[in-house]
Tab-separated table of C-alpha atoms and ligand atoms in Angstrom:
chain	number	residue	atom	x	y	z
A	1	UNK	CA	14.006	-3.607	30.587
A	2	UNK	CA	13.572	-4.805	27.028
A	3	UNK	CA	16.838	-6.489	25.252
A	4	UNK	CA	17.764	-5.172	22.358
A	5	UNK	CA	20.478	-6.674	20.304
A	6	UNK	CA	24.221	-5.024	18.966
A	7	UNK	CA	23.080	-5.978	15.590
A	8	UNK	CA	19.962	-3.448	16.128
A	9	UNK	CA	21.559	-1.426	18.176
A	10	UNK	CA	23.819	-0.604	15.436
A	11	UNK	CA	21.161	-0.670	13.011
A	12	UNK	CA	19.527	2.178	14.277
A	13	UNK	CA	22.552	4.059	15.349
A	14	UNK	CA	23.611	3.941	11.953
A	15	UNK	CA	20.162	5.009	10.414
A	16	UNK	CA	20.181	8.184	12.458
A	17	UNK	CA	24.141	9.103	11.387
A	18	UNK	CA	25.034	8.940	15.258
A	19	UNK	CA	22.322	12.048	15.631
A	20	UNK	CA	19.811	12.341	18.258
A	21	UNK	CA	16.560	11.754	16.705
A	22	UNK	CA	14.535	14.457	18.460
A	23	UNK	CA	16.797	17.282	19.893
A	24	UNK	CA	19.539	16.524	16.680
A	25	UNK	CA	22.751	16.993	19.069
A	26	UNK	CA	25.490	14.567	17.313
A	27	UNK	CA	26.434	11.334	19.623
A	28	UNK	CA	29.956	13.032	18.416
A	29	UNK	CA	29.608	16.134	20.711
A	30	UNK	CA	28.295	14.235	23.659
A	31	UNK	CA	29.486	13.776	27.065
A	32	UNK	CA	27.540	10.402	27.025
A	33	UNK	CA	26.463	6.915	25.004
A	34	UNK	CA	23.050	7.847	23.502
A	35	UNK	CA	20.245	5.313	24.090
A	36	UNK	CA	18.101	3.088	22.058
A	37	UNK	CA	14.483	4.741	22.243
A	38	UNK	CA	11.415	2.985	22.554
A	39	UNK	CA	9.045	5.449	20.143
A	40	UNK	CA	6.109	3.689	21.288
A	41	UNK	CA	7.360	2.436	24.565
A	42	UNK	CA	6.692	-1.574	25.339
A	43	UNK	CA	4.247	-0.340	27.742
A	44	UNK	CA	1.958	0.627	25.284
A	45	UNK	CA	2.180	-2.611	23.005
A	46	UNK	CA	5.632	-0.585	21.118
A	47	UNK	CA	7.267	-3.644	19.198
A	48	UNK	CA	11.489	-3.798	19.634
A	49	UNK	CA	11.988	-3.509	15.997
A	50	UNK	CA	13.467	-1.276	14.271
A	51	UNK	CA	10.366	1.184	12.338
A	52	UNK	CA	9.512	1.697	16.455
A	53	UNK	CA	13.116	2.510	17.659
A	54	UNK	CA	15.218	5.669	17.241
A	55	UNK	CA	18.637	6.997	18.700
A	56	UNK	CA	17.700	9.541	21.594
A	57	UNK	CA	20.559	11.264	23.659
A	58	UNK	CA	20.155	10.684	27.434
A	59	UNK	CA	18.205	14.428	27.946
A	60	UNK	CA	15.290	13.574	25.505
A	61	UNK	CA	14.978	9.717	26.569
A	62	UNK	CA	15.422	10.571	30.443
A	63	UNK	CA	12.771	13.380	29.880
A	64	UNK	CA	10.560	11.572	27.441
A	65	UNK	CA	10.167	8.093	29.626
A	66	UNK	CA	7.372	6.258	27.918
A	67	UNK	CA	5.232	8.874	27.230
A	68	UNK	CA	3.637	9.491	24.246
A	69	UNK	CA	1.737	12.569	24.427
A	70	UNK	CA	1.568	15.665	26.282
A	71	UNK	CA	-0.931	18.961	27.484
A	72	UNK	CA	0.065	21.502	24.813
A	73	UNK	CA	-0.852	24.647	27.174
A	74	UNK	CA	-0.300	27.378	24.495
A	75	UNK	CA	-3.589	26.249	22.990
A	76	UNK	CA	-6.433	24.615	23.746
A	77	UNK	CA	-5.183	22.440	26.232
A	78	UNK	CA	-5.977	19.548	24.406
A	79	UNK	CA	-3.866	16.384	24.468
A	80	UNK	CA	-1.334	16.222	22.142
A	81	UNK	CA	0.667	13.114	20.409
A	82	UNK	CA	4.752	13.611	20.521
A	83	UNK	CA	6.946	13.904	17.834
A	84	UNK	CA	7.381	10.822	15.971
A	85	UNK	CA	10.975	10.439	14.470
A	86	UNK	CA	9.546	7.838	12.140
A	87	UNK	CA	6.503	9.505	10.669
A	88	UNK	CA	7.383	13.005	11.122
A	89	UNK	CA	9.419	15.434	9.519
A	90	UNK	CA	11.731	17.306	11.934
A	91	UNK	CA	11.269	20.879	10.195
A	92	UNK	CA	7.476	20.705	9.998
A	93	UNK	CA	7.307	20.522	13.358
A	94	UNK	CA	10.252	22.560	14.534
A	95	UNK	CA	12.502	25.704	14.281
A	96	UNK	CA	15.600	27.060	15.897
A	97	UNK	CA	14.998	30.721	17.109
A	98	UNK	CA	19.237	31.450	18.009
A	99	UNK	CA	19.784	28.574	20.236
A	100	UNK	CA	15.805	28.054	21.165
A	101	UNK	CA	14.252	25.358	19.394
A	102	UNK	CA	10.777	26.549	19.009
A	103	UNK	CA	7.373	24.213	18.610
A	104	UNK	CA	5.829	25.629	15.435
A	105	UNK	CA	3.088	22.959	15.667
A	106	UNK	CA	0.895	21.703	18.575
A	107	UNK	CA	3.465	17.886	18.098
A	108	UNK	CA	6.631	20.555	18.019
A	109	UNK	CA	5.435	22.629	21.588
A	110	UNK	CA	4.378	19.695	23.364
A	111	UNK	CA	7.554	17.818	22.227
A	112	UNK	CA	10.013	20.680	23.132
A	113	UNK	CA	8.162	21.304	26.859
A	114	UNK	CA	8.229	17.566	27.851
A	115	UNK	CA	11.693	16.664	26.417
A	116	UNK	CA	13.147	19.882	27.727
A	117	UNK	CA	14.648	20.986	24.506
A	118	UNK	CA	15.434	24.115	26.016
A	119	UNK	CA	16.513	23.253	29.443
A	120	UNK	CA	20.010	25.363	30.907
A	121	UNK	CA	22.018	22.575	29.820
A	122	UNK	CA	20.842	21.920	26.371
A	123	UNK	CA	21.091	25.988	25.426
A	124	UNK	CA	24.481	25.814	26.804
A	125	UNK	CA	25.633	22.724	24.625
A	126	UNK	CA	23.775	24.084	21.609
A	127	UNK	CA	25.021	27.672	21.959
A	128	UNK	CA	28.621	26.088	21.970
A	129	UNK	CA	28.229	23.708	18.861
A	130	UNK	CA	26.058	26.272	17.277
A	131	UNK	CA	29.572	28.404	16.929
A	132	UNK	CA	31.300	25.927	15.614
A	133	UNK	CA	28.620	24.460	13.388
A	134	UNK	CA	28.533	21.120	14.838
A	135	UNK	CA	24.534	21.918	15.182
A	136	UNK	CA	22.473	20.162	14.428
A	137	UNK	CA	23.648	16.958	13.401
A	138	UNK	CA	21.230	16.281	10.813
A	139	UNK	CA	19.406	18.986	8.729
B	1	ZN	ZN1	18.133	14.701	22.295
């Protein structure tokens, strides 16, 4: 496990206003401490610093691991790269369909399948803060 430091830790806590970089649930509304995501995991040569890091709740870091692309099935099967809180821009890759977050892009499907966007207990959080706006976090 790679050591990263309070001062970073904070850093990038800050940068992404407490919010989960890829699902957008607030840290606020969670049962649990979000994590300090590897983008680029160290596996792959993914520096500890902070343009590679990003604030992940436990269901997107637990289901994301250190992968870094996925099979997007809906279309040509080809291998597809995973959202990159960094580089991309949520809403070009993304929509919310009620309480579905939907792929709109090859990144967005493959990104919503292997982080389980959409799982039981994510619809069931989001359909809750979704009533009292408290989703998403970050628009
Ligand atoms: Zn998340």
């Amino acid at each position: 496990m790679t050591y990263i430091s309070e001062r970073l830790r904070q850093q990038v806590a800050e940068r992404a206003g407490n919010c989960c970089e890829y699902c957008l649930y607030s840290e606020a509304f969670g049962r649990s401490v979000f994590h300090v995501e590897h983008i680029i995991a160290v596996k792959h040569n993914g520096a500890t610093a902070l343009d590679n890091l990003c604030l992940s709740c436990p269901v997107c870091n637990l289901n994301k691991g250190s992968d870094i692309s996925s099979i997007d099935w809906d279309a040509d099967q080809a291998i597809v790269r995973l959202y990159h809180p960094r580089r991309d821009v949520w809403q070009d890759h993304f929509q919310l369909d009620g309480k579905h977050v939907q792929g709109i892009t090859a990144v967005g499907r493959v990104t919503v399948f292997l982080l389980q966007f959409n799982c039981t207990m994510q619809l069931e959080r989001r359909e809750e803060l979704l009533k009292t706006g408290g989703y998403p976090c970050r628009k």
